[in-house]
């Protein structure tokens, strides 16, 4: 069971293994591979479905689950759904930068598979679906922080618009076909197996920069504020939610605490002992200025707690070191600004 430094967790040890469920996890990427051990620790039976062979660092997290690797995963899904109480939709998508570059491609890759899954779920009314949405983008640039589930959703990026479209399809199937559905609006997850090569995940890129000795680029002059959540705490929240029958359909899952990107650089430097060369660039048009989630509903319903960012970064660096990571020497230069920062 994932815990923080003080041993806090979502579900008490006495409840582990109570009411075990048969859980189908779609996607064995960063989040999907993290939720599998959290589910198994609680006594649930898990089948993980993935389009390609998981990376070794994620594959080890899937031990104890039945893993189905199929490029044509939608074709094998009907048989698997017949034996599933819950389906956790952790299928990966393009990151926000890629979505902005080619939104049509992202739409075609994300919406049709989800709708096909909802059609299959409609034929299996005893199966509940939990969909991972984006708490970091669907609300848009809303200054009323922290953002509750009732906040206006006005995404300013293609990525956020697509996530909201997915939510609306789920609402439609729940309304018209009585599909039992939950939507978790997740803030900004991070952890040791996160991909650091894409346009998503500041913390993953910072750890990569520390290892490779690369300079850091901060958009928005280092002032952009985000709500960061360790992936193991997200996985614990997801697994713990299965034990609660009555939940709002939409639920924020985050830390409830905001940190600027400049603060995160300092915290990663403290955790790793690295020094960073920093370049401050203007904000990109599709980036919200600040995003912090109100997680009071989740805390009330789940006893939801997370480790603080400092502890989470130390935990992440310890795990990366166990995988062989070490800090490169980086030339220290003055912290400099650019026009408009």
Short mmCIF file of C-alpha atoms in Angstrom, two decimals:
data_model
loop_
_atom_site.label_atom_id
_atom_site.label_comp_id
_atom_site.label_asym_id
_atom_site.label_seq_id
_atom_site.Cartn_x
_atom_site.Cartn_y
_atom_site.Cartn_z
CA UNK A 1 0.00 0.00 0.00
CA UNK A 2 1.30 3.44 -0.92
CA UNK A 3 1.84 5.67 2.09
CA UNK A 4 3.38 9.04 2.76
CA UNK A 5 6.24 9.75 5.13
CA UNK A 6 3.90 9.71 8.12
CA UNK A 7 2.24 6.46 7.03
CA UNK A 8 -1.04 8.09 5.98
CA UNK A 9 -3.20 6.26 3.46
CA UNK A 10 -6.65 6.28 1.99
CA UNK A 11 -7.96 3.03 3.39
CA UNK A 12 -7.22 1.56 6.80
CA UNK A 13 -5.39 -1.75 6.96
CA UNK A 14 -8.49 -3.35 8.46
CA UNK A 15 -10.37 -2.70 5.24
CA UNK A 16 -7.77 -4.10 2.89
CA UNK A 17 -9.21 -7.13 1.14
CA UNK A 18 -12.79 -6.31 2.15
CA UNK A 19 -15.30 -6.69 -0.68
CA UNK A 20 -12.76 -7.65 -3.34
CA UNK A 21 -13.73 -6.68 -6.87
CA UNK A 22 -12.70 -7.79 -10.34
CA UNK A 23 -11.03 -4.79 -11.91
CA UNK A 24 -10.14 -4.30 -15.56
CA UNK A 25 -7.44 -1.66 -16.06
CA UNK A 26 -7.22 -0.29 -19.60
CA UNK A 27 -3.73 1.03 -20.22
CA UNK A 28 -0.50 0.04 -18.48
CA UNK A 29 1.38 3.30 -18.89
CA UNK A 30 2.45 5.71 -16.19
CA UNK A 31 -0.85 5.79 -14.25
CA UNK A 32 -2.24 2.40 -15.25
CA UNK A 33 0.87 0.55 -14.07
CA UNK A 34 0.81 2.46 -10.78
CA UNK A 35 -2.81 1.66 -9.92
CA UNK A 36 -2.39 -2.10 -10.45
CA UNK A 37 -0.31 -2.74 -7.29
CA UNK A 38 -2.60 -0.44 -5.29
CA UNK A 39 -5.58 -2.56 -6.37
CA UNK A 40 -3.80 -5.85 -5.67
CA UNK A 41 -2.74 -4.64 -2.21
CA UNK A 42 -6.43 -4.19 -1.42
CA UNK A 43 -7.25 -7.75 -2.43
CA UNK A 44 -8.81 -6.98 -5.81
CA UNK A 45 -8.39 -9.25 -8.83
CA UNK A 46 -6.81 -7.27 -11.68
CA UNK A 47 -6.59 -7.72 -15.45
CA UNK A 48 -4.46 -5.09 -17.20
CA UNK A 49 -4.90 -4.52 -20.93
CA UNK A 50 -2.19 -2.75 -22.90
CA UNK A 51 -1.52 -2.11 -26.58
CA UNK A 52 2.22 -2.81 -26.32
CA UNK A 53 4.67 -4.53 -24.03
CA UNK A 54 5.17 -2.33 -20.95
CA UNK A 55 8.58 -0.85 -20.21
CA UNK A 56 10.63 -2.89 -17.69
CA UNK A 57 10.19 -0.29 -14.92
CA UNK A 58 6.42 -0.45 -15.37
CA UNK A 59 6.26 -4.17 -16.05
CA UNK A 60 7.50 -5.00 -12.57
CA UNK A 61 4.54 -3.07 -11.12
CA UNK A 62 2.13 -5.40 -12.90
CA UNK A 63 3.22 -8.52 -11.02
CA UNK A 64 0.19 -10.27 -9.58
CA UNK A 65 -2.12 -9.10 -12.36
CA UNK A 66 -3.13 -10.88 -15.52
CA UNK A 67 -1.66 -8.81 -18.35
CA UNK A 68 -3.20 -8.86 -21.82
CA UNK A 69 -0.99 -7.33 -24.54
CA UNK A 70 -2.89 -6.70 -27.75
CA UNK A 71 -2.61 -4.01 -30.40
CA UNK A 72 -6.29 -4.73 -31.08
CA UNK A 73 -7.33 -4.33 -27.46
CA UNK A 74 -10.87 -3.24 -28.29
CA UNK A 75 -11.49 -6.62 -29.91
CA UNK A 76 -10.58 -8.58 -26.79
CA UNK A 77 -12.50 -6.27 -24.47
CA UNK A 78 -16.00 -7.83 -24.76
CA UNK A 79 -14.88 -11.15 -23.29
CA UNK A 80 -12.96 -9.43 -20.50
CA UNK A 81 -15.87 -7.19 -19.55
CA UNK A 82 -18.04 -10.22 -18.86
CA UNK A 83 -15.91 -10.87 -15.76
CA UNK A 84 -15.30 -7.28 -14.60
CA UNK A 85 -16.99 -5.34 -11.81
CA UNK A 86 -14.99 -2.20 -12.56
CA UNK A 87 -13.19 -0.77 -15.55
CA UNK A 88 -10.52 1.87 -14.96
CA UNK A 89 -9.91 3.83 -18.15
CA UNK A 90 -6.21 4.76 -18.06
CA UNK A 91 -5.64 4.73 -21.81
CA UNK A 92 -2.89 7.16 -22.77
CA UNK A 93 -3.31 10.08 -25.13
CA UNK A 94 -1.19 12.78 -26.69
CA UNK A 95 0.34 15.30 -24.31
CA UNK A 96 -0.92 18.92 -24.40
CA UNK A 97 1.84 20.07 -26.76
CA UNK A 98 1.23 17.24 -29.24
CA UNK A 99 -2.51 17.80 -29.02
CA UNK A 100 -2.04 21.47 -29.87
CA UNK A 101 0.15 20.65 -32.89
CA UNK A 102 -2.29 18.13 -34.38
CA UNK A 103 -5.69 18.32 -32.66
CA UNK A 104 -7.50 16.35 -35.38
CA UNK A 105 -5.17 13.39 -34.89
CA UNK A 106 -5.62 13.54 -31.12
CA UNK A 107 -9.42 13.63 -31.45
CA UNK A 108 -9.43 10.60 -33.75
CA UNK A 109 -7.14 8.69 -31.39
CA UNK A 110 -9.05 9.46 -28.20
CA UNK A 111 -12.79 9.83 -28.79
CA UNK A 112 -13.69 6.79 -30.98
CA UNK A 113 -12.07 4.23 -28.60
CA UNK A 114 -13.80 5.78 -25.58
CA UNK A 115 -17.19 5.74 -27.28
CA UNK A 116 -16.69 2.11 -28.30
CA UNK A 117 -15.85 1.24 -24.70
CA UNK A 118 -18.96 3.07 -23.48
CA UNK A 119 -21.04 1.11 -25.99
CA UNK A 120 -19.60 -2.12 -24.59
CA UNK A 121 -20.17 -0.98 -21.01
CA UNK A 122 -23.80 -0.25 -21.89
CA UNK A 123 -24.18 -3.97 -22.63
CA UNK A 124 -22.67 -4.84 -19.23
CA UNK A 125 -24.71 -2.72 -16.78
CA UNK A 126 -23.07 -4.31 -13.74
CA UNK A 127 -19.66 -2.91 -14.74
CA UNK A 128 -18.69 0.53 -13.47
CA UNK A 129 -16.30 2.75 -15.43
CA UNK A 130 -13.84 5.20 -13.87
CA UNK A 131 -12.40 7.69 -16.35
CA UNK A 132 -9.30 9.78 -15.73
CA UNK A 133 -9.83 13.34 -16.90
CA UNK A 134 -7.59 16.39 -16.54
CA UNK A 135 -8.10 18.64 -13.56
CA UNK A 136 -5.20 20.71 -14.85
CA UNK A 137 -6.81 21.77 -18.14
CA UNK A 138 -10.62 21.44 -18.19
CA UNK A 139 -11.16 24.47 -15.95
CA UNK A 140 -9.08 26.81 -18.09
CA UNK A 141 -7.73 30.10 -16.73
CA UNK A 142 -9.95 30.52 -13.70
CA UNK A 143 -8.56 32.83 -10.98
CA UNK A 144 -10.93 31.51 -8.29
CA UNK A 145 -8.46 29.10 -6.72
CA UNK A 146 -8.72 26.44 -5.50
CA UNK A 147 -11.11 25.11 -8.13
CA UNK A 148 -14.03 22.99 -7.01
CA UNK A 149 -15.89 20.49 -9.15
CA UNK A 150 -18.59 23.12 -9.63
CA UNK A 151 -16.19 25.65 -11.17
CA UNK A 152 -16.89 26.74 -14.75
CA UNK A 153 -15.12 24.59 -17.33
CA UNK A 154 -13.64 26.79 -20.05
CA UNK A 155 -10.53 25.01 -21.35
CA UNK A 156 -8.15 27.08 -23.48
CA UNK A 157 -6.24 24.15 -25.01
CA UNK A 158 -7.14 21.43 -27.47
CA UNK A 159 -6.11 18.89 -24.84
CA UNK A 160 -8.52 20.30 -22.26
CA UNK A 161 -11.37 20.62 -24.76
CA UNK A 162 -10.91 16.97 -25.73
CA UNK A 163 -10.91 15.80 -22.11
CA UNK A 164 -14.11 17.74 -21.50
CA UNK A 165 -15.65 16.19 -24.62
CA UNK A 166 -14.82 12.76 -23.18
CA UNK A 167 -16.52 13.75 -19.93
CA UNK A 168 -19.63 14.87 -21.81
CA UNK A 169 -19.88 11.56 -23.66
CA UNK A 170 -19.68 9.77 -20.33
CA UNK A 171 -22.41 11.99 -18.88
CA UNK A 172 -24.56 11.23 -21.93
CA UNK A 173 -24.18 7.47 -21.52
CA UNK A 174 -24.89 7.75 -17.81
CA UNK A 175 -28.03 9.75 -18.50
CA UNK A 176 -29.39 7.82 -21.49
CA UNK A 177 -28.20 4.30 -20.76
CA UNK A 178 -27.72 4.21 -16.95
CA UNK A 179 -24.01 3.56 -17.28
CA UNK A 180 -22.43 3.61 -13.82
CA UNK A 181 -19.62 6.12 -14.33
CA UNK A 182 -17.13 8.16 -12.37
CA UNK A 183 -14.86 10.91 -13.64
CA UNK A 184 -11.70 11.73 -11.73
CA UNK A 185 -10.23 15.12 -12.62
CA UNK A 186 -6.58 14.55 -11.84
CA UNK A 187 -4.15 17.41 -11.25
CA UNK A 188 -0.48 16.98 -12.30
CA UNK A 189 0.78 13.51 -11.41
CA UNK A 190 4.49 12.75 -11.18
CA UNK A 191 6.61 9.78 -10.19
CA UNK A 192 9.65 7.68 -11.10
CA UNK A 193 8.21 5.91 -14.16
CA UNK A 194 6.81 9.04 -15.84
CA UNK A 195 8.01 9.59 -19.40
CA UNK A 196 10.37 12.57 -19.44
CA UNK A 197 10.70 12.93 -23.20
CA UNK A 198 7.32 14.48 -24.02
CA UNK A 199 5.72 17.85 -23.49
CA UNK A 200 4.00 16.89 -20.26
CA UNK A 201 5.43 16.51 -16.79
CA UNK A 202 7.70 19.30 -15.55
CA UNK A 203 8.97 17.19 -12.68
CA UNK A 204 9.93 14.26 -14.92
CA UNK A 205 11.85 16.64 -17.20
CA UNK A 206 13.62 18.22 -14.24
CA UNK A 207 14.85 14.85 -13.00
CA UNK A 208 16.00 14.04 -16.53
CA UNK A 209 17.81 17.37 -16.70
CA UNK A 210 19.48 16.64 -13.37
CA UNK A 211 20.72 13.28 -14.65
CA UNK A 212 21.83 14.55 -18.06
CA UNK A 213 23.17 17.92 -17.00
CA UNK A 214 20.78 19.80 -19.27
CA UNK A 215 19.46 23.33 -18.92
CA UNK A 216 15.91 23.95 -17.73
CA UNK A 217 13.33 25.87 -19.77
CA UNK A 218 10.47 27.36 -17.76
CA UNK A 219 7.53 28.77 -19.68
CA UNK A 220 5.65 31.65 -18.15
CA UNK A 221 8.74 33.10 -16.51
CA UNK A 222 8.78 30.42 -13.83
CA UNK A 223 5.54 31.76 -12.34
CA UNK A 224 3.08 29.13 -13.61
CA UNK A 225 1.41 27.44 -10.63
CA UNK A 226 0.32 23.80 -10.65
CA UNK A 227 -1.09 21.23 -8.24
CA UNK A 228 1.35 18.28 -8.16
CA UNK A 229 0.33 14.80 -7.01
CA UNK A 230 2.57 11.76 -6.52
CA UNK A 231 1.34 8.94 -8.74
CA UNK A 232 1.23 6.49 -5.83
CA UNK A 233 -1.14 8.82 -3.98
CA UNK A 234 -3.29 9.03 -7.11
CA UNK A 235 -3.26 5.23 -7.38
CA UNK A 236 -4.30 4.94 -3.72
CA UNK A 237 -7.17 7.34 -4.33
CA UNK A 238 -8.31 5.38 -7.38
CA UNK A 239 -8.14 2.05 -5.57
CA UNK A 240 -9.77 3.45 -2.43
CA UNK A 241 -12.68 4.83 -4.43
CA UNK A 242 -13.84 1.30 -5.26
CA UNK A 243 -14.82 0.77 -1.63
CA UNK A 244 -17.17 3.79 -1.67
CA UNK A 245 -20.52 3.14 -3.31
CA UNK A 246 -21.88 6.68 -3.23
CA UNK A 247 -19.57 9.23 -4.84
CA UNK A 248 -20.22 12.28 -6.99
CA UNK A 249 -19.85 11.48 -10.66
CA UNK A 250 -17.09 14.10 -10.97
CA UNK A 251 -14.36 14.26 -8.36
CA UNK A 252 -11.17 16.32 -8.14
CA UNK A 253 -8.07 14.33 -7.24
CA UNK A 254 -5.05 16.47 -6.40
CA UNK A 255 -2.97 17.74 -3.52
CA UNK A 256 -4.88 20.98 -3.06
CA UNK A 257 -1.57 22.86 -2.87
CA UNK A 258 -0.03 24.98 -5.62
CA UNK A 259 3.66 25.43 -6.45
CA UNK A 260 5.22 27.68 -9.09
CA UNK A 261 7.53 26.06 -11.62
CA UNK A 262 10.42 28.07 -10.16
CA UNK A 263 9.67 26.64 -6.72
CA UNK A 264 9.62 23.14 -8.19
CA UNK A 265 13.07 23.65 -9.69
CA UNK A 266 14.42 24.60 -6.28
CA UNK A 267 12.78 21.59 -4.64
CA UNK A 268 14.15 19.17 -7.24
CA UNK A 269 17.59 20.72 -6.82
CA UNK A 270 17.29 20.19 -3.07
CA UNK A 271 16.16 16.57 -3.51
CA UNK A 272 18.89 15.66 -6.00
CA UNK A 273 21.77 17.92 -5.10
CA UNK A 274 21.86 19.15 -8.70
CA UNK A 275 22.39 22.70 -9.92
CA UNK A 276 20.36 23.95 -12.86
CA UNK A 277 20.95 26.42 -15.64
CA UNK A 278 17.55 28.08 -16.07
CA UNK A 279 16.05 29.81 -19.09
CA UNK A 280 12.81 31.70 -18.62
CA UNK A 281 10.54 31.78 -21.67
CA UNK A 282 7.22 33.56 -22.19
CA UNK A 283 4.03 31.55 -21.57
CA UNK A 284 2.56 29.46 -24.35
CA UNK A 285 -0.95 30.37 -25.49
CA UNK A 286 -2.46 27.08 -24.35
CA UNK A 287 -0.99 27.12 -20.83
CA UNK A 288 -3.16 28.23 -17.94
CA UNK A 289 -1.47 30.65 -15.56
CA UNK A 290 -2.42 28.87 -12.34
CA UNK A 291 -4.30 25.73 -11.40
CA UNK A 292 -4.95 24.35 -7.91
CA UNK A 293 -7.75 21.89 -7.19
CA UNK A 294 -10.17 21.96 -4.29
CA UNK A 295 -10.04 18.36 -3.03
CA UNK A 296 -12.33 18.79 -0.03
CA UNK A 297 -15.02 16.52 -1.53
CA UNK A 298 -12.49 13.75 -2.10
CA UNK A 299 -11.09 14.19 1.39
CA UNK A 300 -14.55 13.92 2.90
CA UNK A 301 -15.55 10.88 0.85
CA UNK A 302 -12.29 8.96 0.83
CA UNK A 303 -10.33 10.18 3.82
CA UNK A 304 -8.06 11.48 1.06
CA UNK A 305 -4.51 12.46 2.04
CA UNK A 306 -1.29 12.94 0.08
CA UNK A 307 2.38 13.43 0.84
CA UNK A 308 3.69 16.96 0.43
CA UNK A 309 5.70 17.84 -2.67
CA UNK A 310 9.05 17.90 -0.85
CA UNK A 311 8.54 14.34 0.39
CA UNK A 312 7.19 13.19 -2.95
CA UNK A 313 10.23 14.52 -4.80
CA UNK A 314 12.57 12.81 -2.34
CA UNK A 315 10.66 9.55 -2.78
CA UNK A 316 10.83 9.90 -6.55
CA UNK A 317 14.57 10.59 -6.53
CA UNK A 318 15.20 7.62 -4.23
CA UNK A 319 13.32 5.36 -6.66
CA UNK A 320 15.22 6.79 -9.63
CA UNK A 321 18.53 6.20 -7.86
CA UNK A 322 17.52 2.59 -7.28
CA UNK A 323 17.07 2.41 -11.06
CA UNK A 324 20.62 3.69 -11.52
CA UNK A 325 20.11 7.45 -11.87
CA UNK A 326 22.83 9.84 -10.70
CA UNK A 327 23.29 13.60 -10.89
CA UNK A 328 25.39 15.16 -13.64
CA UNK A 329 27.40 18.29 -13.04
CA UNK A 330 25.63 21.34 -14.45
CA UNK A 331 27.23 24.71 -14.99
CA UNK A 332 25.57 27.20 -12.67
CA UNK A 333 24.58 30.47 -14.35
CA UNK A 334 22.70 33.50 -13.01
CA UNK A 335 18.94 33.21 -12.94
CA UNK A 336 17.92 35.36 -15.86
CA UNK A 337 14.67 36.77 -17.21
CA UNK A 338 13.35 37.32 -20.69
CA UNK A 339 11.10 40.09 -21.99
CA UNK A 340 7.54 39.57 -20.82
CA UNK A 341 8.48 37.19 -18.00
#
